[in-house]
Amino acid sequence: MFETIRYDVNNGIATIRLHRPDKLNAFISQMNREVTKAVKTASSDNEVRCIVITGEGRAFCSGQDLAEVDENMDHGQVLRDHYGPMVKQIHHCEKPIVAAVNGVAAGAGFSLALACDFRLMSERASFINAFIHVGLIPDSGNLYYLTQLVGRAKATELAILGEKVSGADAVEMGLANKLIEADKWEQDVEAFAARLAALPTKAIGLIKRSLNAASDLSFEDYLEQEAQGQRAAGLTADHREGVTAFMEKREPAYTGQ
Amino acid sequence: MQFEFIEAAVKEKIGVIELNRPRQLNSLNRKMVSEILEAMQQFDTDDEVRIIVLSGKGRAFSAGADIDEMMEDDPVALELMNQFADWDALSLIKKPIIGAVQGFVFGGGFELALCCDLVIAARGTEFSFPEVNLGVMPGAGGTQRLTKLVGRAKALEWLWSGDRISSESALESGVINRIVEPEVLIEETMRLAGRLAKQPPLAIRLIKDSVNKAVDYSLYEGMQYERKNFYLLFASQDQKEGMNAFVEKRKPEFRGK
């Protein structure tokens, strides 16, 4: 089904593994399409309650494969046709998405990580907003997310100086959620994803919608959106389970419904 | 009321019509349009109904007209069949029509939505006039009603490109009244319908009649027309009740007489 990525679903966790290790998982248009399709598949699969995006080999993703770039390339059209649809699919996904950043995430690889809800950093991982080094601007939603995550000052610095950010620094500046030791990488990522997969999935989707609304709507419109979201959450089986478990003084067993 | 392609029922003074071909994404065939009209006309003269709600079952409001049905048509057959007479009659319905739309609102489905007085859309709903991609154009009022709503420039852009229009753009351009969370589309629509059902029906009716004239008449003629409707309401019991209740500082009890 896929050639540039591996996709599997285990215990409610869909793993999308970028799989061009000899190219440091650089993007070619086929990989854009396959990531888009995989996220779409996971979004509509009721079994899936958490999505993990990671890279095979020593890199997470080194950005656009420069072998695909020639002087006739219309960079804007590439974004409209390939990267835009991919980050939109991620942006509108109602399940939690974790970027398990196993190695370097550069350029559009950094943007991909930014589009996810959580970023877990391996000790070996780093971010580089490399676009400036080839005379381009950060793309695929990069600055949209970056300004929200770290504010304008830091976003400006990362975009214009294009310096490498270590995993520890990324966590420190609020760019990533967690730094994980190399020898605990696989198990800690899995534990984190499993924890997300056990949560009330529908509520997570509604929280993500509210987070998007918070930056898009006026305060009054936001409050109305929030009321509708809470109404939807209040109708879920997981809400009833949460309340029942609390009354019965036991751990809730959420189904994601 | 028994129909083949729609369902119609009265719920607490609200006449609810649901398009019921979900597997065909509620694509509109001629019988379906005449059933919609028939249901609306019955509601229009039913004293138990104050507001009409039009919605579509399944994931789309309506993905457009049934193309198979018209592929072999020739101009003379179309003229003699006069199928759009049903659409003309829809615009003569006197009671308020609220459209509740989700998913796709394309082609004939978009034209049907434009026949509604108010439209509430689920977040994520997409609108479009794709007729141009089939070498034709809208035939049930699309070019006319859209232009009156959004102006010439936007109408031409949408009708020529056939592009999908987001619900946010539709809201901004005045095509729809509000966007709600998909889970509460029907609930929110019924809440609005319920509120309007408590308003004095004759005033609601003559307001619709007058506002519609504003679209077609010159300002002078429209003002004259408005005045006559304003005077007419002073012949109603509801006007006496409304004004007495206001003076007596109590809630009015409107009867629609």
JSON list of C-alpha atoms in Angstrom, two decimals, chain A residues 202 206 209 217 224-225 228-229 231-232, chain B residues 123 179-184 187-188 191:
[
{"chain": "A", "resi": 202, "resn": "LYS", "atom": "CA", "xyz": [-13.60, 12.21, 21.37]},
{"chain": "A", "resi": 206, "resn": "LEU", "atom": "CA", "xyz": [-12.98, 18.49, 20.74]},
{"chain": "A", "resi": 209, "resn": "ARG", "atom": "CA", "xyz": [-11.01, 21.98, 17.81]},
{"chain": "A", "resi": 217, "resn": "LEU", "atom": "CA", "xyz": [-12.45, 33.27, 16.75]},
{"chain": "A", "resi": 224, "resn": "GLU", "atom": "CA", "xyz": [-20.31, 29.70, 21.88]},
{"chain": "A", "resi": 225, "resn": "GLN", "atom": "CA", "xyz": [-18.03, 27.19, 20.13]},
{"chain": "A", "resi": 228, "resn": "GLN", "atom": "CA", "xyz": [-21.28, 23.39, 21.59]},
{"chain": "A", "resi": 229, "resn": "GLY", "atom": "CA", "xyz": [-18.10, 21.38, 22.07]},
{"chain": "A", "resi": 231, "resn": "ARG", "atom": "CA", "xyz": [-22.45, 19.66, 24.68]},
{"chain": "A", "resi": 232, "resn": "ALA", "atom": "CA", "xyz": [-20.91, 17.16, 22.25]},
{"chain": "B", "resi": 123, "resn": "ARG", "atom": "CA", "xyz": [-18.04, 23.14, 10.82]},
{"chain": "B", "resi": 179, "resn": "ILE", "atom": "CA", "xyz": [-21.29, 27.63, 11.75]},
{"chain": "B", "resi": 180, "resn": "VAL", "atom": "CA", "xyz": [-21.87, 25.10, 14.51]},
{"chain": "B", "resi": 181, "resn": "GLU", "atom": "CA", "xyz": [-20.06, 21.97, 15.66]},
{"chain": "B", "resi": 182, "resn": "PRO", "atom": "CA", "xyz": [-21.18, 18.97, 13.55]},
{"chain": "B", "resi": 183, "resn": "GLU", "atom": "CA", "xyz": [-22.36, 16.98, 16.57]},
{"chain": "B", "resi": 184, "resn": "VAL", "atom": "CA", "xyz": [-24.94, 19.62, 17.46]},
{"chain": "B", "resi": 187, "resn": "GLU", "atom": "CA", "xyz": [-29.90, 20.38, 17.94]},
{"chain": "B", "resi": 188, "resn": "GLU", "atom": "CA", "xyz": [-28.75, 23.96, 17.30]},
{"chain": "B", "resi": 191, "resn": "ARG", "atom": "CA", "xyz": [-33.10, 25.46, 19.02]}
]
